[in-house]
Short mmCIF file of N, CA and C in Angstrom, two decimals:
data_model
loop_
_atom_site.label_atom_id
_atom_site.label_comp_id
_atom_site.label_asym_id
_atom_site.label_seq_id
_atom_site.Cartn_x
_atom_site.Cartn_y
_atom_site.Cartn_z
N MET A 5 26.98 -39.89 -7.31
CA MET A 5 26.13 -39.29 -8.36
C MET A 5 26.67 -38.09 -8.50
N GLN A 6 27.17 -37.37 -7.73
CA GLN A 6 27.78 -36.08 -8.05
C GLN A 6 28.94 -36.21 -8.86
N THR A 7 29.72 -37.11 -8.81
CA THR A 7 30.76 -37.53 -9.76
C THR A 7 30.27 -37.58 -11.40
N LEU A 8 28.90 -38.21 -11.19
CA LEU A 8 28.29 -38.41 -12.66
C LEU A 8 28.16 -37.28 -13.12
N ALA A 9 27.44 -36.62 -12.50
CA ALA A 9 27.17 -34.92 -12.81
C ALA A 9 28.13 -34.16 -13.28
N VAL A 10 29.44 -33.87 -12.81
CA VAL A 10 30.70 -33.23 -12.95
C VAL A 10 30.91 -33.74 -14.11
N VAL A 11 30.87 -34.82 -14.70
CA VAL A 11 31.68 -35.63 -15.75
C VAL A 11 30.73 -35.05 -17.03
N LEU A 12 29.60 -35.51 -16.73
CA LEU A 12 28.22 -35.15 -17.86
C LEU A 12 28.49 -33.74 -17.61
N VAL A 13 28.45 -32.69 -17.02
CA VAL A 13 28.48 -31.52 -17.41
C VAL A 13 29.76 -30.90 -17.98
N GLY A 14 31.06 -31.80 -17.68
CA GLY A 14 32.76 -31.46 -18.59
C GLY A 14 32.36 -31.91 -19.40
N ILE A 15 31.69 -32.71 -19.96
CA ILE A 15 31.92 -33.52 -21.62
C ILE A 15 30.81 -32.71 -22.18
N PHE A 16 29.43 -32.17 -22.03
CA PHE A 16 28.51 -31.64 -22.72
C PHE A 16 29.19 -29.96 -22.76
N GLY A 17 29.61 -29.24 -21.63
CA GLY A 17 29.98 -27.90 -21.88
C GLY A 17 31.47 -27.95 -22.37
N ILE A 18 32.45 -28.83 -22.43
CA ILE A 18 33.59 -28.25 -22.86
C ILE A 18 33.09 -29.06 -24.14
N GLY A 19 32.35 -30.19 -24.75
CA GLY A 19 32.37 -30.61 -25.88
C GLY A 19 31.76 -29.33 -26.94
N GLY A 20 30.39 -29.10 -26.54
CA GLY A 20 29.83 -27.90 -27.09
C GLY A 20 30.55 -26.82 -27.32
N SER A 21 31.45 -26.39 -26.04
CA SER A 21 32.34 -25.21 -26.67
C SER A 21 33.40 -25.37 -27.70
N LEU A 22 33.87 -26.60 -27.55
CA LEU A 22 35.02 -27.04 -28.88
C LEU A 22 33.96 -27.18 -30.29
N ILE A 23 33.44 -27.60 -30.44
CA ILE A 23 32.29 -27.51 -31.34
C ILE A 23 32.01 -26.15 -32.19
N LEU A 24 31.69 -25.03 -31.02
CA LEU A 24 31.17 -24.39 -31.38
C LEU A 24 32.51 -22.96 -31.67
N LEU A 25 33.86 -23.43 -31.20
CA LEU A 25 34.93 -22.90 -31.45
C LEU A 25 35.68 -23.50 -32.62
N GLY A 26 35.00 -24.87 -33.15
CA GLY A 26 35.55 -24.93 -34.37
C GLY A 26 34.79 -24.16 -35.50
N THR A 27 33.46 -23.96 -35.27
CA THR A 27 32.66 -23.33 -35.92
C THR A 27 32.99 -22.35 -35.90
N VAL A 28 33.38 -21.34 -35.34
CA VAL A 28 33.83 -20.20 -35.31
C VAL A 28 34.75 -19.63 -36.47
N ILE A 29 35.49 -21.09 -36.04
CA ILE A 29 37.20 -20.62 -37.17
C ILE A 29 36.64 -21.35 -38.20
N ALA A 30 35.88 -22.04 -38.89
CA ALA A 30 35.23 -22.61 -39.93
C ALA A 30 34.91 -21.07 -40.63
N MET A 31 33.81 -20.22 -39.87
CA MET A 31 33.49 -19.11 -40.28
C MET A 31 34.18 -17.95 -41.01
N PHE A 32 35.31 -17.81 -39.99
CA PHE A 32 36.66 -17.07 -40.76
C PHE A 32 37.16 -17.77 -41.92
N ARG A 33 37.38 -18.81 -42.03
CA ARG A 33 37.92 -19.25 -43.27
C ARG A 33 37.17 -19.18 -44.46
N ALA A 34 35.98 -19.48 -44.50
CA ALA A 34 34.69 -19.58 -45.52
C ALA A 34 34.91 -18.47 -46.27
N ARG A 35 34.67 -18.44 -47.80
CA ARG A 35 35.28 -17.40 -48.33
C ARG A 35 33.59 -16.78 -48.54
N ASP A 36 32.40 -17.17 -48.39
CA ASP A 36 31.31 -16.39 -48.80
C ASP A 36 30.38 -16.38 -47.93
N ALA A 37 29.45 -15.47 -48.18
CA ALA A 37 28.42 -15.77 -47.09
C ALA A 37 27.30 -16.99 -47.14
N LEU A 38 27.18 -17.61 -48.33
CA LEU A 38 26.65 -18.60 -48.34
C LEU A 38 27.13 -19.93 -47.41
N SER A 39 28.48 -19.99 -47.83
CA SER A 39 29.45 -20.77 -47.06
C SER A 39 29.46 -20.49 -45.60
N ARG A 40 29.56 -19.44 -44.83
CA ARG A 40 29.65 -18.99 -43.68
C ARG A 40 28.15 -19.48 -42.94
N ILE A 41 27.27 -19.16 -43.68
CA ILE A 41 25.58 -19.67 -43.39
C ILE A 41 26.00 -20.75 -42.94
N ASN A 42 26.46 -22.06 -43.91
CA ASN A 42 26.13 -23.25 -44.10
C ASN A 42 27.15 -23.85 -43.01
N VAL A 43 28.42 -23.06 -42.28
CA VAL A 43 29.23 -23.58 -41.63
C VAL A 43 28.68 -23.21 -40.22
N PHE A 44 28.07 -22.36 -40.00
CA PHE A 44 27.58 -22.03 -38.73
C PHE A 44 25.84 -23.29 -38.09
N SER A 45 25.54 -23.56 -39.17
CA SER A 45 24.74 -24.58 -38.78
C SER A 45 25.10 -25.80 -37.33
N PRO A 46 26.43 -26.63 -37.51
CA PRO A 46 26.23 -27.11 -36.47
C PRO A 46 26.58 -26.79 -35.07
N GLY A 47 27.18 -25.54 -35.16
CA GLY A 47 27.04 -25.03 -33.67
C GLY A 47 25.51 -24.70 -33.23
N THR A 48 24.70 -24.00 -33.81
CA THR A 48 23.66 -23.97 -33.12
C THR A 48 22.71 -25.14 -33.07
N GLY A 49 22.86 -26.07 -33.98
CA GLY A 49 21.73 -27.50 -34.37
C GLY A 49 22.68 -28.32 -33.18
N LEU A 50 23.62 -28.53 -33.06
CA LEU A 50 24.99 -29.23 -31.92
C LEU A 50 25.47 -29.11 -30.82
N ALA A 51 26.00 -27.98 -31.01
CA ALA A 51 26.87 -26.87 -29.52
C ALA A 51 25.99 -26.53 -28.93
N MET A 52 25.17 -25.78 -29.18
CA MET A 52 24.36 -24.84 -28.10
C MET A 52 23.51 -25.86 -27.63
N PRO A 53 22.82 -27.20 -27.99
CA PRO A 53 22.00 -28.02 -27.48
C PRO A 53 23.08 -28.79 -26.21
N MET A 54 24.12 -29.02 -26.61
CA MET A 54 25.05 -29.56 -25.60
C MET A 54 25.19 -28.50 -24.60
N ILE A 55 25.22 -27.27 -24.70
CA ILE A 55 25.60 -26.40 -23.56
C ILE A 55 24.28 -26.26 -22.67
N LEU A 56 23.42 -26.32 -23.47
CA LEU A 56 21.83 -26.01 -22.63
C LEU A 56 21.79 -27.40 -21.42
N ALA A 57 22.44 -28.82 -22.24
CA ALA A 57 22.25 -29.92 -21.51
C ALA A 57 23.31 -30.03 -20.51
N SER A 58 24.60 -29.09 -20.54
CA SER A 58 25.14 -28.73 -19.59
C SER A 58 24.99 -28.34 -18.19
N ALA A 59 24.25 -26.79 -18.82
CA ALA A 59 23.50 -26.13 -17.98
C ALA A 59 22.46 -27.05 -17.04
N TYR A 60 21.25 -27.49 -18.00
CA TYR A 60 20.35 -28.51 -17.25
C TYR A 60 20.93 -29.45 -16.31
N VAL A 61 22.04 -30.25 -16.64
CA VAL A 61 22.67 -30.90 -15.34
C VAL A 61 22.98 -30.52 -14.47
N PHE A 62 23.77 -29.00 -14.34
CA PHE A 62 24.51 -28.80 -13.41
C PHE A 62 23.46 -28.55 -12.41
N THR A 63 22.00 -27.87 -12.72
CA THR A 63 21.06 -27.42 -12.16
C THR A 63 20.30 -28.57 -11.57
N LEU A 64 20.43 -29.36 -12.16
CA LEU A 64 19.61 -30.93 -11.65
C LEU A 64 20.60 -31.25 -10.41
N SER A 65 22.02 -31.39 -10.66
CA SER A 65 22.85 -31.85 -9.28
C SER A 65 22.69 -31.02 -8.16
N THR A 66 22.70 -29.68 -8.49
CA THR A 66 22.46 -28.82 -7.59
C THR A 66 21.19 -28.68 -6.51
N GLU A 67 20.08 -28.29 -7.90
CA GLU A 67 19.24 -28.25 -7.14
C GLU A 67 18.21 -29.06 -7.02
N GLY A 68 18.34 -30.28 -7.57
CA GLY A 68 17.43 -31.27 -7.44
C GLY A 68 16.68 -31.22 -8.85
N PHE A 69 15.66 -31.83 -8.66
CA PHE A 69 14.77 -31.77 -10.12
C PHE A 69 13.40 -31.50 -9.53
N LYS A 70 13.25 -30.39 -10.75
CA LYS A 70 11.82 -29.33 -10.74
C LYS A 70 11.38 -29.37 -12.08
N ILE A 71 10.00 -29.59 -12.14
CA ILE A 71 9.64 -30.00 -13.07
C ILE A 71 9.57 -28.45 -14.07
N LEU A 72 9.66 -27.42 -13.53
CA LEU A 72 9.94 -26.32 -14.20
C LEU A 72 11.41 -26.13 -14.89
N HIS A 73 12.36 -26.47 -14.21
CA HIS A 73 13.59 -26.52 -15.17
C HIS A 73 13.53 -27.59 -16.22
N LEU A 74 12.78 -28.53 -16.05
CA LEU A 74 12.67 -29.86 -17.10
C LEU A 74 12.06 -29.05 -17.88
N ILE A 75 10.92 -27.91 -17.86
CA ILE A 75 10.13 -27.60 -19.22
C ILE A 75 11.01 -26.59 -19.85
N MET A 76 11.65 -25.67 -18.87
CA MET A 76 12.26 -24.89 -19.41
C MET A 76 13.64 -25.65 -20.37
N ALA A 77 14.17 -26.71 -20.00
CA ALA A 77 15.21 -27.43 -21.07
C ALA A 77 14.82 -28.20 -21.97
N ILE A 78 13.33 -28.62 -21.94
CA ILE A 78 12.79 -28.67 -23.30
C ILE A 78 12.57 -27.81 -24.30
N LEU A 79 11.98 -26.87 -23.94
CA LEU A 79 11.53 -25.93 -24.71
C LEU A 79 12.72 -24.66 -25.42
N GLY A 80 13.64 -24.98 -24.38
CA GLY A 80 15.10 -24.57 -24.71
C GLY A 80 15.45 -25.78 -26.03
N PHE A 81 15.73 -26.73 -26.20
CA PHE A 81 16.01 -27.38 -27.20
C PHE A 81 15.13 -27.34 -28.12
N LEU A 82 13.85 -27.38 -28.00
CA LEU A 82 13.08 -26.89 -29.06
C LEU A 82 13.19 -25.76 -29.78
N SER A 83 13.50 -24.65 -29.23
CA SER A 83 13.77 -23.75 -29.49
C SER A 83 14.78 -23.39 -30.24
N LEU A 84 15.96 -23.86 -30.02
CA LEU A 84 17.38 -24.03 -30.63
C LEU A 84 16.94 -24.58 -31.87
N ILE A 85 16.26 -25.51 -32.06
CA ILE A 85 16.13 -26.40 -32.93
C ILE A 85 15.31 -25.97 -34.23
N VAL A 86 14.23 -25.18 -33.72
CA VAL A 86 13.51 -24.35 -35.03
C VAL A 86 14.13 -23.01 -35.44
N VAL A 87 14.95 -22.30 -34.20
CA VAL A 87 14.92 -21.20 -34.73
C VAL A 87 16.46 -21.23 -35.74
N SER A 88 17.51 -22.25 -34.89
CA SER A 88 18.62 -22.36 -36.11
C SER A 88 17.91 -23.29 -37.50
N SER A 89 17.06 -23.81 -37.22
CA SER A 89 16.63 -24.12 -39.17
C SER A 89 16.36 -23.33 -39.80
N VAL A 90 14.75 -22.38 -39.38
CA VAL A 90 14.61 -21.37 -39.82
C VAL A 90 15.16 -20.46 -40.24
N ALA A 91 16.53 -20.11 -39.51
CA ALA A 91 17.14 -18.96 -39.42
C ALA A 91 18.07 -19.18 -40.37
N SER A 92 18.70 -20.37 -40.70
CA SER A 92 19.83 -20.57 -41.52
C SER A 92 18.64 -21.06 -42.85
N ASN A 93 17.59 -20.90 -43.05
CA ASN A 93 17.09 -21.05 -44.67
C ASN A 93 16.93 -19.54 -44.81
N VAL A 94 16.18 -19.01 -44.03
CA VAL A 94 15.88 -17.61 -43.88
C VAL A 94 17.30 -16.61 -44.56
N LEU A 95 18.05 -16.90 -43.83
CA LEU A 95 19.37 -16.13 -44.34
C LEU A 95 20.22 -16.58 -45.61
N SER A 96 20.04 -17.88 -45.86
CA SER A 96 20.79 -18.51 -47.17
C SER A 96 19.89 -18.15 -48.43
N ARG A 97 18.65 -18.19 -48.53
CA ARG A 97 17.56 -17.48 -49.18
C ARG A 97 18.06 -16.16 -49.44
N ALA A 98 18.11 -15.43 -48.54
CA ALA A 98 18.22 -13.71 -48.37
C ALA A 98 19.64 -13.43 -49.45
N VAL A 99 20.89 -14.06 -48.93
CA VAL A 99 21.81 -13.93 -49.47
C VAL A 99 21.80 -14.64 -51.10
N TYR A 100 21.32 -15.72 -51.52
CA TYR A 100 21.24 -15.86 -52.80
C TYR A 100 20.08 -14.42 -53.68
N VAL A 101 19.10 -14.29 -53.11
CA VAL A 101 18.23 -13.19 -53.68
C VAL A 101 18.79 -12.20 -53.80
N SER A 102 19.98 -11.93 -53.05
CA SER A 102 20.50 -10.41 -53.15
C SER A 102 21.69 -10.36 -53.74
N GLY A 103 21.90 -11.62 -54.51
CA GLY A 103 23.16 -11.65 -55.44
C GLY A 103 24.45 -11.22 -55.27
N SER A 104 24.58 -11.89 -54.02
CA SER A 104 26.14 -11.47 -53.13
C SER A 104 26.72 -12.62 -53.87
N PRO A 105 28.12 -12.13 -54.14
CA PRO A 105 29.12 -12.82 -55.15
C PRO A 105 29.35 -14.07 -53.78
N VAL A 106 29.83 -15.37 -54.77
CA VAL A 106 29.61 -16.26 -54.30
C VAL A 106 31.44 -16.71 -54.70
N SER A 107 32.51 -17.82 -54.01
CA SER A 107 33.31 -17.90 -54.05
C SER A 107 33.40 -19.04 -55.23
N ARG A 108 34.35 -19.17 -56.37
CA ARG A 108 33.97 -19.45 -57.17
C ARG A 108 34.19 -21.38 -57.00
N LYS A 109 34.54 -21.62 -55.69
CA LYS A 109 34.78 -22.87 -55.01
C LYS A 109 33.24 -23.63 -54.65
N THR A 110 32.09 -22.30 -54.59
CA THR A 110 30.97 -22.86 -54.49
C THR A 110 30.11 -22.94 -55.35
N VAL A 111 29.55 -24.22 -55.56
CA VAL A 111 28.32 -24.46 -56.46
C VAL A 111 26.94 -23.95 -56.25
N VAL A 112 26.75 -23.13 -56.83
CA VAL A 112 25.59 -22.45 -56.65
C VAL A 112 24.11 -23.42 -57.18
N ASN A 113 23.98 -23.45 -56.26
CA ASN A 113 22.04 -24.39 -56.54
C ASN A 113 22.33 -25.18 -57.54
N ARG A 114 23.30 -26.34 -57.18
CA ARG A 114 23.44 -27.23 -58.31
C ARG A 114 22.45 -28.58 -58.01
N LEU A 115 21.38 -28.26 -56.90
CA LEU A 115 20.43 -29.55 -57.30
C LEU A 115 19.23 -28.91 -57.84
N ALA A 116 19.25 -27.63 -58.08
CA ALA A 116 17.82 -27.16 -58.81
C ALA A 116 18.02 -27.88 -60.27
N GLU A 117 16.86 -28.08 -60.75
CA GLU A 117 16.85 -28.28 -62.42
C GLU A 117 17.17 -26.50 -63.19
N PRO A 118 17.60 -27.02 -64.30
CA PRO A 118 17.69 -25.48 -65.12
C PRO A 118 16.22 -24.94 -65.44
N GLY A 119 16.39 -23.67 -65.17
CA GLY A 119 15.54 -22.74 -65.10
C GLY A 119 14.64 -22.49 -64.20
N ARG A 120 15.20 -22.99 -62.87
CA ARG A 120 13.93 -23.03 -61.73
C ARG A 120 14.60 -22.41 -60.87
N LEU A 121 13.66 -21.53 -59.98
CA LEU A 121 14.26 -20.66 -58.90
C LEU A 121 14.98 -19.41 -59.53
N ARG A 122 14.35 -18.85 -60.79
CA ARG A 122 15.07 -17.55 -61.70
C ARG A 122 14.52 -16.62 -61.33
N ASP A 123 13.03 -16.31 -60.70
CA ASP A 123 12.01 -15.26 -60.53
C ASP A 123 12.81 -14.51 -59.61
N ALA A 124 13.33 -14.86 -58.57
CA ALA A 124 14.00 -13.81 -57.61
C ALA A 124 15.16 -13.11 -58.39
N ALA A 125 16.30 -14.11 -58.29
CA ALA A 125 17.59 -13.84 -58.88
C ALA A 125 17.98 -14.77 -59.81
N ASP A 126 18.50 -14.50 -60.95
CA ASP A 126 19.25 -14.60 -62.00
C ASP A 126 20.20 -15.65 -61.78
N VAL A 127 20.61 -16.97 -61.79
CA VAL A 127 22.08 -17.64 -61.41
C VAL A 127 22.74 -17.12 -62.12
N ASP A 128 22.98 -16.59 -63.40
CA ASP A 128 24.13 -16.17 -64.23
C ASP A 128 24.39 -14.91 -63.71
N GLU A 129 23.75 -14.17 -63.03
CA GLU A 129 24.22 -13.04 -62.40
C GLU A 129 25.22 -12.79 -61.45
N PHE A 130 25.61 -14.29 -60.67
CA PHE A 130 26.69 -14.54 -59.57
C PHE A 130 27.79 -14.65 -60.35
N LYS A 131 28.84 -13.00 -60.00
CA LYS A 131 30.09 -13.17 -60.17
C LYS A 131 31.27 -13.92 -59.14
N PRO A 132 32.01 -14.49 -59.29
CA PRO A 132 32.75 -15.22 -58.49
C PRO A 132 33.62 -14.34 -57.76
N TYR A 133 34.52 -14.27 -56.93
CA TYR A 133 35.40 -13.64 -56.59
C TYR A 133 36.23 -13.78 -56.83
N ASP A 134 37.20 -12.89 -57.25
CA ASP A 134 38.53 -12.92 -58.52
C ASP A 134 39.64 -13.41 -57.25
#
């Protein structure tokens, strides 16, 4: 049983850390703020829950099962999911409304119908990086 716990802690911990490292590297390579926010979502939505699972399995193997630890882990998972999705949405809208320049490789609002969502910022005002 102890070997299984060590293997699971290693898989979740190292896997989550590698995903987070890849996310950070991708953030540095992204050309604009919208891309950076989009790239960081897998780190907060997948890597952080994996690291939390690693911590829970470690605590479970060392201290045994306690209902408080299970509740804390479940609340942590739910918090990460809710906070990461809401934060990504709010940050993306803030960047979009602020008129921050976007890379010419980024397609701005390609799914919106023409004439929609122009009350806060005009799509024609965006100037790509040179």
